[in-house]
mmCIF file of C-alpha atoms in Angstrom:
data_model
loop_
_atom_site.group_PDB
_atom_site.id
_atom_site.type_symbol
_atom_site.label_atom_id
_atom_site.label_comp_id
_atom_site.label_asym_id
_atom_site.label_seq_id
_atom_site.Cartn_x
_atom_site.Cartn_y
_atom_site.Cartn_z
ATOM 1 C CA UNK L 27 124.025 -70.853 33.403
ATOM 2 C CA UNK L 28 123.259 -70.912 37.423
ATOM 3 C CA UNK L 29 121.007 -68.250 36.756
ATOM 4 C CA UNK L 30 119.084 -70.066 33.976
ATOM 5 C CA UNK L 31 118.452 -72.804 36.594
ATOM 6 C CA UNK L 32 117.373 -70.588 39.389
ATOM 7 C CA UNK L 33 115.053 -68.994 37.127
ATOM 8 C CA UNK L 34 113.939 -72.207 35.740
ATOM 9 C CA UNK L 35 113.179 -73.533 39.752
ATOM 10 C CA UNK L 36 112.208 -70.496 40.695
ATOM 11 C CA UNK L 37 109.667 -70.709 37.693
ATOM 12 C CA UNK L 38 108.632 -74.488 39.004
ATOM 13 C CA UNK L 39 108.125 -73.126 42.372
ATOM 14 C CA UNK L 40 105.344 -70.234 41.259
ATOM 15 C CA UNK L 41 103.710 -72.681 39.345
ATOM 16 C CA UNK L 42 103.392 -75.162 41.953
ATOM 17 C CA UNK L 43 102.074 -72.732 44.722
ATOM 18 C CA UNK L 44 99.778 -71.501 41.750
ATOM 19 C CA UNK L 45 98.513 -75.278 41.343
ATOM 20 C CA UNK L 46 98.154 -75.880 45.369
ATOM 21 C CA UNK L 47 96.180 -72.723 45.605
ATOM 22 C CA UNK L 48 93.678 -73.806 43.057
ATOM 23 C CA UNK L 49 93.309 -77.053 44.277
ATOM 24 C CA UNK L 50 92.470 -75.661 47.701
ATOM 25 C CA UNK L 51 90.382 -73.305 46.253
ATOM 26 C CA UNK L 52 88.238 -75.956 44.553
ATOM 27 C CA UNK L 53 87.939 -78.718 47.479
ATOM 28 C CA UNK L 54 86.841 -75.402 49.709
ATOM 29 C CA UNK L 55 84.162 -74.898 46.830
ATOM 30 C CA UNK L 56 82.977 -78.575 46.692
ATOM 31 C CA UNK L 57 82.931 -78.893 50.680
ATOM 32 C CA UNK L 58 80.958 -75.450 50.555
ATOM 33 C CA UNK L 59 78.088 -77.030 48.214
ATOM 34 C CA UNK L 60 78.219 -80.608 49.630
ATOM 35 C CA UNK L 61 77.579 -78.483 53.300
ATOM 36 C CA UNK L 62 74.515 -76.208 51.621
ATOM 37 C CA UNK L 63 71.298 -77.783 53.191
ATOM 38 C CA UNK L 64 69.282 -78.891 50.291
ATOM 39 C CA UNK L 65 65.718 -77.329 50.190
ATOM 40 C CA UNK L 66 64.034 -80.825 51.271
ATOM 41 C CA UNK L 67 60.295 -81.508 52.202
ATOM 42 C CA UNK L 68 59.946 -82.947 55.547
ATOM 43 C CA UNK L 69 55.990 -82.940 55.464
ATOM 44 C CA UNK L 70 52.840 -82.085 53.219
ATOM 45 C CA UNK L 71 49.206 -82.588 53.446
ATOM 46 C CA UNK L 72 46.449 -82.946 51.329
ATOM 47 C CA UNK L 73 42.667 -81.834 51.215
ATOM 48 C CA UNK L 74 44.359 -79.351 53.873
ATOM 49 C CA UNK L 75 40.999 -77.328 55.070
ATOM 50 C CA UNK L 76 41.779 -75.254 58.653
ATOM 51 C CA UNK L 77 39.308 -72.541 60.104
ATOM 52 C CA UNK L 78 41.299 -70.207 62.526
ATOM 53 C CA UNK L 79 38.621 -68.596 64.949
ATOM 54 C CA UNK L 80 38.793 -65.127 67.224
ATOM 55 C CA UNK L 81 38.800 -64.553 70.973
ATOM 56 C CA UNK L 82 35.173 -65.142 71.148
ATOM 57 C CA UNK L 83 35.064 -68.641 69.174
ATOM 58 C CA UNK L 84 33.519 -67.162 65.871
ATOM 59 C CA UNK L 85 35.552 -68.017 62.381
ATOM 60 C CA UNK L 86 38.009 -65.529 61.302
ATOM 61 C CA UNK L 87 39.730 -66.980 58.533
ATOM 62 C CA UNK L 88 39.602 -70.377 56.754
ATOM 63 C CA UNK L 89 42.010 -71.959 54.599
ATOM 64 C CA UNK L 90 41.665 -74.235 51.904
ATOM 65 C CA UNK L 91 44.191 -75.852 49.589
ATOM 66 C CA UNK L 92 44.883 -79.155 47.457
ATOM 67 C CA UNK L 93 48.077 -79.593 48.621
ATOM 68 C CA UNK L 94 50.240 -78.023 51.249
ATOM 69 C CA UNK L 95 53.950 -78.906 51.094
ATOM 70 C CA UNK L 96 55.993 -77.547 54.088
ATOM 71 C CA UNK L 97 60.345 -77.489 53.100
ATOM 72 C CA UNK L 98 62.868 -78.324 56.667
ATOM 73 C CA UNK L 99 65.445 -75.958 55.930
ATOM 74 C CA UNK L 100 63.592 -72.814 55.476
ATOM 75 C CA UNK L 101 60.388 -73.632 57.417
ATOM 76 C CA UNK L 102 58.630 -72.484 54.349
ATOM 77 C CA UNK L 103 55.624 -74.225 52.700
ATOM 78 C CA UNK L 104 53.984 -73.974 49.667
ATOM 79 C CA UNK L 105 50.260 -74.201 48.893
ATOM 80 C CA UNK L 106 48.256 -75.597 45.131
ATOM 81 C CA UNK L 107 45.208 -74.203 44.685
ATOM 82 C CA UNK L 108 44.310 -71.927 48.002
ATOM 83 C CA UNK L 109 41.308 -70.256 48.843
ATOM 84 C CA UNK L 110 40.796 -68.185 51.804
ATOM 85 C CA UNK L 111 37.575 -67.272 53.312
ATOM 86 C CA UNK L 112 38.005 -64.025 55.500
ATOM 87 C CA UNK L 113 34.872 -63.744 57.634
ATOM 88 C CA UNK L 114 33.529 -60.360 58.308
ATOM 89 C CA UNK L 115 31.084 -59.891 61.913
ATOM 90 C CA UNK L 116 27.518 -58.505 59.965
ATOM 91 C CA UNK L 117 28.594 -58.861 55.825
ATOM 92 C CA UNK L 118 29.085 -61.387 53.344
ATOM 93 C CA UNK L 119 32.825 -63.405 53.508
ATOM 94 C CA UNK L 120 35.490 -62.377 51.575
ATOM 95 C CA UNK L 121 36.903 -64.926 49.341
ATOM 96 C CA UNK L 122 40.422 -65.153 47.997
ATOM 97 C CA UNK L 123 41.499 -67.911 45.642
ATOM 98 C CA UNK L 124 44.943 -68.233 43.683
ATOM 99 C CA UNK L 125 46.508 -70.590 41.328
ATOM 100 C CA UNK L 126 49.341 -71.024 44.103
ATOM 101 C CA UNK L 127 50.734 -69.372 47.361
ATOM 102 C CA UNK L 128 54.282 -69.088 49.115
ATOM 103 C CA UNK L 129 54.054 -68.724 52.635
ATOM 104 C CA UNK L 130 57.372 -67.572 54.440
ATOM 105 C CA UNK L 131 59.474 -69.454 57.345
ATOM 106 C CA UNK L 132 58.371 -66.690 59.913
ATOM 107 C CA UNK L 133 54.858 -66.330 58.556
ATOM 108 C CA UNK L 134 55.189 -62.887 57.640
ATOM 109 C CA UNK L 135 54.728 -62.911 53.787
ATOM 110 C CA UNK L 136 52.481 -64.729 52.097
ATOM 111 C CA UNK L 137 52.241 -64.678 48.403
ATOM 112 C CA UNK L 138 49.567 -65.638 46.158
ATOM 113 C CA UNK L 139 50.574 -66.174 43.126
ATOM 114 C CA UNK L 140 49.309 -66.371 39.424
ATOM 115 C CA UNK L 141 45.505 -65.332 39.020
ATOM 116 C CA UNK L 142 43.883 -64.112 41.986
ATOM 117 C CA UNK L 143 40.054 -63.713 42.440
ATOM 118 C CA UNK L 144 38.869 -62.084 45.681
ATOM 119 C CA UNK L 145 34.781 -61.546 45.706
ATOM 120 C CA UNK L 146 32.513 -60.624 48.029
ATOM 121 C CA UNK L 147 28.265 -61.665 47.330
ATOM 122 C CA UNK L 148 25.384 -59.189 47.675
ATOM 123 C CA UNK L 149 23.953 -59.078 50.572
ATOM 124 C CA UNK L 150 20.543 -57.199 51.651
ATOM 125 C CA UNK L 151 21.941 -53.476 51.436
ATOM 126 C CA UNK L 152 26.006 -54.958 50.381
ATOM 127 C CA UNK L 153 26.743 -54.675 46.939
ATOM 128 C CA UNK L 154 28.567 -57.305 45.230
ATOM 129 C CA UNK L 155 32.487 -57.190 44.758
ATOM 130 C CA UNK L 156 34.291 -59.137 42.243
ATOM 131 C CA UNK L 157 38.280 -57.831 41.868
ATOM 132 C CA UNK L 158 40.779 -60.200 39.466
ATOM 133 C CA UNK L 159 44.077 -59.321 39.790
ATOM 134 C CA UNK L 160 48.066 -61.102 39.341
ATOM 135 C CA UNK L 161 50.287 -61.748 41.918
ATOM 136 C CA UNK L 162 49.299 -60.867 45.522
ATOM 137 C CA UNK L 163 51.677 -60.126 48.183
ATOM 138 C CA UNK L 164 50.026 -60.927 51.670
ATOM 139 C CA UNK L 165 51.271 -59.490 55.073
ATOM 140 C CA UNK L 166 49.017 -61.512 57.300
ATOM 141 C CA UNK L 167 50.169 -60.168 60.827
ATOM 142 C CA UNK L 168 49.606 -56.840 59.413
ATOM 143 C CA UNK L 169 45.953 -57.586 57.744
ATOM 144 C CA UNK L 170 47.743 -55.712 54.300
ATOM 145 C CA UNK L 171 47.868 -56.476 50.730
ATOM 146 C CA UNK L 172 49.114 -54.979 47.497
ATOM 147 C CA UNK L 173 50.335 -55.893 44.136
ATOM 148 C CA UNK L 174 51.816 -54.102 41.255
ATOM 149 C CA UNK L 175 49.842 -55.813 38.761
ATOM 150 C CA UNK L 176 46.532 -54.792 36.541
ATOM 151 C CA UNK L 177 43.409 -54.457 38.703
ATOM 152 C CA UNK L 178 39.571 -55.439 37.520
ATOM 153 C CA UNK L 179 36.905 -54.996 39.608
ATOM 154 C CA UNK L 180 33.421 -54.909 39.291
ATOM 155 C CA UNK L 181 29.979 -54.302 40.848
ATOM 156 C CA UNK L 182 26.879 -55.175 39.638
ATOM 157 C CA UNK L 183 27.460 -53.246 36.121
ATOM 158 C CA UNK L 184 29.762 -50.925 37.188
ATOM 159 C CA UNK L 185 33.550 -51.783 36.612
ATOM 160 C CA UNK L 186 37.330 -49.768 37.799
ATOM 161 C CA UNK L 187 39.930 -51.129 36.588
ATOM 162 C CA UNK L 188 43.348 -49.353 37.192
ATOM 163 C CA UNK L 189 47.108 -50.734 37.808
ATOM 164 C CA UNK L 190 48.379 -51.297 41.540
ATOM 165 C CA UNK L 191 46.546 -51.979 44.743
ATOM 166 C CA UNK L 192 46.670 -52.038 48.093
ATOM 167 C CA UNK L 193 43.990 -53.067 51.015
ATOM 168 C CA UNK L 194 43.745 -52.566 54.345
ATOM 169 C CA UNK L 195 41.933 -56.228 55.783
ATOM 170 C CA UNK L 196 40.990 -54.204 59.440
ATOM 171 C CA UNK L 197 37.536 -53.687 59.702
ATOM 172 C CA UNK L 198 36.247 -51.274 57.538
ATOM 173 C CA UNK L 199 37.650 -52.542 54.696
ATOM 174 C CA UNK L 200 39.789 -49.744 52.402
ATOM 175 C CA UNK L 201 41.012 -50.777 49.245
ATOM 176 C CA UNK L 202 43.153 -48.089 47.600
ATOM 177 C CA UNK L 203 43.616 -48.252 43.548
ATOM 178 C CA UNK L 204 46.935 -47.089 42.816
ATOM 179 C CA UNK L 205 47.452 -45.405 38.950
ATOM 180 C CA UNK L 206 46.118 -45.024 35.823
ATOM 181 C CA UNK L 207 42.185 -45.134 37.339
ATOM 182 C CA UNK L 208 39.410 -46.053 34.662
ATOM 183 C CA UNK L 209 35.616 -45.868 36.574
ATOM 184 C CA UNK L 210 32.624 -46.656 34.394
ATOM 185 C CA UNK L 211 29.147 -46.633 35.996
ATOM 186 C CA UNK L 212 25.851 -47.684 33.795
ATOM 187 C CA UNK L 213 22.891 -44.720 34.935
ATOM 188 C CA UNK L 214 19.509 -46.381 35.490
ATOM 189 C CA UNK L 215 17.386 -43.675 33.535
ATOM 190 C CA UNK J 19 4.272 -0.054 57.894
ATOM 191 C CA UNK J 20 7.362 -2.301 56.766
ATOM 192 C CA UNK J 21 6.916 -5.115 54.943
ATOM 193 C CA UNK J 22 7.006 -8.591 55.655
ATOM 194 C CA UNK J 23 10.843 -9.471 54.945
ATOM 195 C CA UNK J 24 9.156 -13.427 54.239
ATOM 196 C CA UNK J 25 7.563 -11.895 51.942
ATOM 197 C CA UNK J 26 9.915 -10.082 50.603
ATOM 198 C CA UNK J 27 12.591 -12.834 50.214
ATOM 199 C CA UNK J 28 9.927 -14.826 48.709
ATOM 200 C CA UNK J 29 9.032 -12.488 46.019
ATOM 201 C CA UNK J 30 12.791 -12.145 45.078
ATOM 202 C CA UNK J 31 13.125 -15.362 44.582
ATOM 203 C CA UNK J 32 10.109 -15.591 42.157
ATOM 204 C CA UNK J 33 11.337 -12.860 40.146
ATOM 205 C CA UNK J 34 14.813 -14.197 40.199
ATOM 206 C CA UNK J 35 13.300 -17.932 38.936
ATOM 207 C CA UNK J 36 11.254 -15.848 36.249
ATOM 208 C CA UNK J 37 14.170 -14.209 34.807
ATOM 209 C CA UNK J 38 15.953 -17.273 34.532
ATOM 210 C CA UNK J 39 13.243 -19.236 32.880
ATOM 211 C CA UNK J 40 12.931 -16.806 30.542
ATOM 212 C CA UNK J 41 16.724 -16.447 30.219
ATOM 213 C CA UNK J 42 17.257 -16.100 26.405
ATOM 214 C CA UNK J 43 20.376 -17.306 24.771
ATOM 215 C CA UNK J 44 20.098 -20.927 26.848
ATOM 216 C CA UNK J 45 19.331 -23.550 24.495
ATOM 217 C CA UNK J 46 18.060 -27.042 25.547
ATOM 218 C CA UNK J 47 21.232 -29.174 26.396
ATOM 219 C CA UNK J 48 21.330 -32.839 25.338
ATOM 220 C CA UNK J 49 18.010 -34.829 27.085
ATOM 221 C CA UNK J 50 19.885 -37.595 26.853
ATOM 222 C CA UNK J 51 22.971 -36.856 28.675
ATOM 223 C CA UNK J 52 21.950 -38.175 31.980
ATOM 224 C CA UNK J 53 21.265 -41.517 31.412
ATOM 225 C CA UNK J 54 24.537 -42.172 29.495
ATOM 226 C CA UNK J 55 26.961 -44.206 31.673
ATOM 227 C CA UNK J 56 29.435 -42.180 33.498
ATOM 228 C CA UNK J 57 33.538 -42.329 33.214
ATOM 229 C CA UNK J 58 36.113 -40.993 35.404
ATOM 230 C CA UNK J 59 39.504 -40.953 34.879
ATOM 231 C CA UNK J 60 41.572 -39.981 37.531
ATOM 232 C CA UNK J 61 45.552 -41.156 39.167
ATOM 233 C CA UNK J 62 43.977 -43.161 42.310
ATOM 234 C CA UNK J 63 41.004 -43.936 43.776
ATOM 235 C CA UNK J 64 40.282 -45.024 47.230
ATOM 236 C CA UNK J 65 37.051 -47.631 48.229
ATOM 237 C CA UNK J 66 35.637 -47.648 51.122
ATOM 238 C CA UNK J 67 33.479 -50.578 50.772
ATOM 239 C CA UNK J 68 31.279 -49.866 54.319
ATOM 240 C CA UNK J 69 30.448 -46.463 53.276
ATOM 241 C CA UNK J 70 30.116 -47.253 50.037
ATOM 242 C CA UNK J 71 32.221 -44.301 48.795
ATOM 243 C CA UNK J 72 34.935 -44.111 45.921
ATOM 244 C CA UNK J 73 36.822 -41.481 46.193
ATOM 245 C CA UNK J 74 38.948 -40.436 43.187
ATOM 246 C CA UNK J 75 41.775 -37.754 43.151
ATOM 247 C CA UNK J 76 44.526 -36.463 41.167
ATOM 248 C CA UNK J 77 43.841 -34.842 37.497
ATOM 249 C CA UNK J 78 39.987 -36.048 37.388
ATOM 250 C CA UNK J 79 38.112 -36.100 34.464
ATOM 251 C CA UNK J 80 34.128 -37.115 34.325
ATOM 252 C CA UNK J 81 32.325 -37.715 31.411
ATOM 253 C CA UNK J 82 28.485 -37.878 30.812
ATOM 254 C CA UNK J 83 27.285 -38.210 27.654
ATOM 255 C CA UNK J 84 28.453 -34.402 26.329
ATOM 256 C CA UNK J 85 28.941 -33.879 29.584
ATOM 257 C CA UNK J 86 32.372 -33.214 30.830
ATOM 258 C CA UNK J 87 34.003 -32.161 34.207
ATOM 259 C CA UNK J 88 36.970 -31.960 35.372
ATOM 260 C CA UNK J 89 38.171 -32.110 39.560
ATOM 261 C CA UNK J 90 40.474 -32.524 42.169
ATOM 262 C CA UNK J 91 38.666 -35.216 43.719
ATOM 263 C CA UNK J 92 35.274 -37.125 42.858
ATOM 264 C CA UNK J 93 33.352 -38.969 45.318
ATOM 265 C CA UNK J 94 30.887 -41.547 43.890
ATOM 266 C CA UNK J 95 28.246 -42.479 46.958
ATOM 267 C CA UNK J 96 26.712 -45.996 45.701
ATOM 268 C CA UNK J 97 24.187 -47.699 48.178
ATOM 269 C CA UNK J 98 22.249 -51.173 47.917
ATOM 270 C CA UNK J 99 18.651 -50.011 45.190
ATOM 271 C CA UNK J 100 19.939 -46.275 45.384
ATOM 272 C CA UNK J 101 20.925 -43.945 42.849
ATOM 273 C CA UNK J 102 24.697 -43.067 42.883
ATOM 274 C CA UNK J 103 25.422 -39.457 44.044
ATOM 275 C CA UNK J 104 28.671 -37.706 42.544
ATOM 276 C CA UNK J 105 30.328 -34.964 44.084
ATOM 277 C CA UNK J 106 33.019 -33.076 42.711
ATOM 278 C CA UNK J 107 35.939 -30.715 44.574
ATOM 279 C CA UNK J 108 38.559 -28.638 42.764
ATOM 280 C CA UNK J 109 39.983 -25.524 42.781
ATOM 281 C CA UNK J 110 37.568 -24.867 40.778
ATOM 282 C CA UNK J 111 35.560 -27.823 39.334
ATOM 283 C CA UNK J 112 35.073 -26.878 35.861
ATOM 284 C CA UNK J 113 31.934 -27.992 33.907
ATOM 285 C CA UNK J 114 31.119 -28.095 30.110
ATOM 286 C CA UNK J 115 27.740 -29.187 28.127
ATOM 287 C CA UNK J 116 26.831 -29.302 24.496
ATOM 288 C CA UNK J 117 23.422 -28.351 23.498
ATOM 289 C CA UNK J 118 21.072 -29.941 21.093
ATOM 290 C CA UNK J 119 20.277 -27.010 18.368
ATOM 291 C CA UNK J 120 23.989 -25.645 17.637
ATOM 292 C CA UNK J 121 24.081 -23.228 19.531
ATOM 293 C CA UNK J 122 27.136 -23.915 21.146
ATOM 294 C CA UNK J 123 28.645 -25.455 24.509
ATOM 295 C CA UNK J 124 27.600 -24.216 28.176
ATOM 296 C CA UNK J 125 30.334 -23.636 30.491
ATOM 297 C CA UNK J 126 30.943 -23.452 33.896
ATOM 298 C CA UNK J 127 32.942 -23.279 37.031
ATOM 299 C CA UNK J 128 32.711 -23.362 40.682
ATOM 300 C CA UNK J 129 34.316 -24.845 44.255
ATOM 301 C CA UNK J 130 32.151 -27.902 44.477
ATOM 302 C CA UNK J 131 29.474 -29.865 41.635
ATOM 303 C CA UNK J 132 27.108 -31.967 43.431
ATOM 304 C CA UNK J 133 24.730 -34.149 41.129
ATOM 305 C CA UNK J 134 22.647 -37.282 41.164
ATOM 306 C CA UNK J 135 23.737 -39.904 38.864
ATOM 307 C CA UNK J 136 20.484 -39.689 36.784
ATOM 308 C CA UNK J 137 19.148 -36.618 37.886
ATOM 309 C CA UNK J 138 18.304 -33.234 36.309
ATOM 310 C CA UNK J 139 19.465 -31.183 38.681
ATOM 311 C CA UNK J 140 23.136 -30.120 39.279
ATOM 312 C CA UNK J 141 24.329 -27.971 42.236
ATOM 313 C CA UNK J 142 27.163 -26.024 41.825
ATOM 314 C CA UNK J 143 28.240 -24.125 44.855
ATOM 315 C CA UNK J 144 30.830 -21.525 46.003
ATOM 316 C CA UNK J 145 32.094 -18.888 43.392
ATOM 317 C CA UNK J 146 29.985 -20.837 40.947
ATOM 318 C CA UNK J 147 29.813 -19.045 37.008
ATOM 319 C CA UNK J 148 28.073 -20.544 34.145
ATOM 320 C CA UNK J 149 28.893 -19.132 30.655
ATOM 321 C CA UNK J 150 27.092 -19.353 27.488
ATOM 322 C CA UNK J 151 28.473 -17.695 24.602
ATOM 323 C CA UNK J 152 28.143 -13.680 25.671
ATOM 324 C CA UNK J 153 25.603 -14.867 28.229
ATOM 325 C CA UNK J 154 27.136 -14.939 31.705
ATOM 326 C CA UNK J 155 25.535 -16.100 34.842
ATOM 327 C CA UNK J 156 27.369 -15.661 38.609
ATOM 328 C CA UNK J 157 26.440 -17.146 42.219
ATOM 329 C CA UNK J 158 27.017 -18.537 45.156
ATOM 330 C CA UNK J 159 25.127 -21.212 44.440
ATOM 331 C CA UNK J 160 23.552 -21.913 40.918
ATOM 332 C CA UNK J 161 20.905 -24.838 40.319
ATOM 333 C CA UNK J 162 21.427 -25.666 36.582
ATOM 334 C CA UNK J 163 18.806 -28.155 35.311
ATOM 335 C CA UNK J 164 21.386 -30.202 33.067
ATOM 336 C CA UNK J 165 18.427 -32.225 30.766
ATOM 337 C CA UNK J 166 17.050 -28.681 30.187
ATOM 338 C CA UNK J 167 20.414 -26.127 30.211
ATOM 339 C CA UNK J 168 18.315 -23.999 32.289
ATOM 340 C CA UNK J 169 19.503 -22.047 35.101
ATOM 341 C CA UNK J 170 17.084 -22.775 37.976
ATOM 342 C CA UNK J 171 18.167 -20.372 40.966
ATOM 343 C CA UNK J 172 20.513 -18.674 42.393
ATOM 344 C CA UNK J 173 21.456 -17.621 45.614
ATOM 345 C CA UNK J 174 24.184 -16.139 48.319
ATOM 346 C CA UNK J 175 25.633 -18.839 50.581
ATOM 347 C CA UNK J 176 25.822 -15.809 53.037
ATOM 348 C CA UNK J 177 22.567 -15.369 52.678
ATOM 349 C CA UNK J 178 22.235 -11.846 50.971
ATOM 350 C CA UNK J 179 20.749 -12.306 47.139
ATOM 351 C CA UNK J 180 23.780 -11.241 45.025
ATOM 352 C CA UNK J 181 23.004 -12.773 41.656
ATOM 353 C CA UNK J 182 24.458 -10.857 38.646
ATOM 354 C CA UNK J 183 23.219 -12.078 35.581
ATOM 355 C CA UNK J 184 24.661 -10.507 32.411
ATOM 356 C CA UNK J 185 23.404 -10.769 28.969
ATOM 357 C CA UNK J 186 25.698 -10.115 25.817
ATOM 358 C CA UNK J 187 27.856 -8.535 27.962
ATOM 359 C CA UNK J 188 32.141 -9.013 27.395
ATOM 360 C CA UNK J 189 33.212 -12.128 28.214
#
């Protein structure tokens, strides 16, 4: 009979430290998301055009985008609509446009995201370059770019498209087609 | 009294250039083939957009028209109102041709093709063979007129003449 009771306490006991220990559990939980910094805007801009220029006062890149929304808690921002102008000394611009871009807290990753267009115009003596692509990943400190994605690009009537890219922005430019390489070129008889 | 070795050299090549004129067996090749548009498949390919070169490596395979070669690496040359240059590396470049009247497809092989994109005239240099049926023809260097499957010339790249032409001979 005493033993039936002790067992029976005993029993109340366990189940009461179980209860107190999931309680704790929970409010540690709650506190834990109530103390997560929410991913808040503290500024945008719109109509955001900027021109960065080199040592010797000439552009070297310009930015352009609808709306640029910068978030507090991981210094990141995000950009609608961005086209980039990279400015090359004696040739044409390059021009980069995507549907949207990422750029990180630490400005060391920039992605541009849905369809990207980069083209270059003829020139006397450049050829034309016209390259549509998916999903850029930017290093801008490094002047590098790739993507995984399908690759078009095209020159005058003469076309590659292959899947995969990377390019090298330092003067010369190198772009470097990754797999499955299709070249057509029309012959002027 | 010895003989002028200008002279000489000179008359070796004519006599070479007659013979292969008049090289029987080689049937005209298709006129058309070098105005058709060019592919190239190939794993990667690497622009440089100042040069104005594409080079493409790994398994390469060029088509022209009946034309078909196959590389290690292809460089296409393009500049601004020029015609692009091709250039072809492999160990060994292999080349193959139809001709117009049946008579079968023209083969070849060498270290390096070097053509212009709409030009007759394809260089094929270094260990360079071109086979047609029992017909064979071996060089250094062999000039192969690609609108007319004619072999133009041939010559040592060390500069002794060392052209061996066989005709009907074993394959």
């Amino acid at each position: 009979m005493t033993e039936q009771k002790n067992l029976i306490i005993g029993g109340m006991l366990l189940l009461l430290v179980v209860v107190t220990l999931w309680i704790a559990r929970q409010s540690m939980q709650e506190e834990a998301e109530r103390t997560t910094p929410q991913h808040r805007v503290d500024y945008y801009l719109e109509g955001v055009d900027s021109t960065l220029m080199d040592l010797s006062g000439r552009p070297s890149k310009r930015l352009v985008a609808n709306r640029m929304t910068h978030f507090m808690d991981d210094d990141s921002t995000e950009l609608e609509s961005p086209r980039m102008t990279l400015y090359d000394l004696d040739r044409p611009p390059w021009h980069v446009r995507s549907e949207t871009g990422w750029l990180s807290g630490d400005g060391e990753v920039l992605l541009l995201q849905g369809e990207v267009k980069i083209d270059r115009f003829a020139a006397p003596g450049v050829r034309p370059m016209h390259i549509t692509t998916r999903d850029l990943r930017v290093q801008p400190r490094d002047n590098y770019v790739e993507t995984d994605a399908e690759v078009h690009a095209r020159s005058n009537q003469d076309r590659i498209d292959a899947k995969g890219m990377q390019i090298w922005l330092q003067q010369p430019i190198r772009i470097k087609l990754l797999a499955n390489v299709r070249g057509h070129y029309e012959v002027e008889p | 009294m010895k003989s002028n070795p200008k002279h000489q050299h000179r008359a070796r090549w004519f006599a070479i250039t007659l013979l292969l004129l008049l090289f029987p067996g080689i049937a005209p090749a298709l006129q058309s083939d070098k105005d058709q548009p060019i592919y190239i498949e190939a794993d990667a390919v690497d622009i440089d957009d100042r040069n104005g070169t594409s080079i493409y490596k790994g398994n390469v395979v060029l088509t022209q028209g009946s034309i078909v070669m196959t590389a290690d690496q292809v460089t296409v040359t393009q500049h601004q109102e020029q015609t692009d240059q091709i250039e072809a590396i492999g160990s060994p470049v292999t080349f193959q041709q139809d001709t117009d009247n049946g008579k079968g497809t023209i083969k070849g092989r060498a270290k390096k093709a070097e053509y212009s994109a709409n030009g007759e005239t394809l260089n094929m240099i270094g260990d360079a063979i071109l086979i047609q049926g029992k017909d064979t023809f071996k060089s250094d260097r062999i000039v192969y007129d690609r609108a007319r499957a004619i072999v133009k010339a041939g010559a040592s790249a060390k500069g002794k003449e060392r052209v061996r032409v066989t005709i009907g001979g074993k394959k």
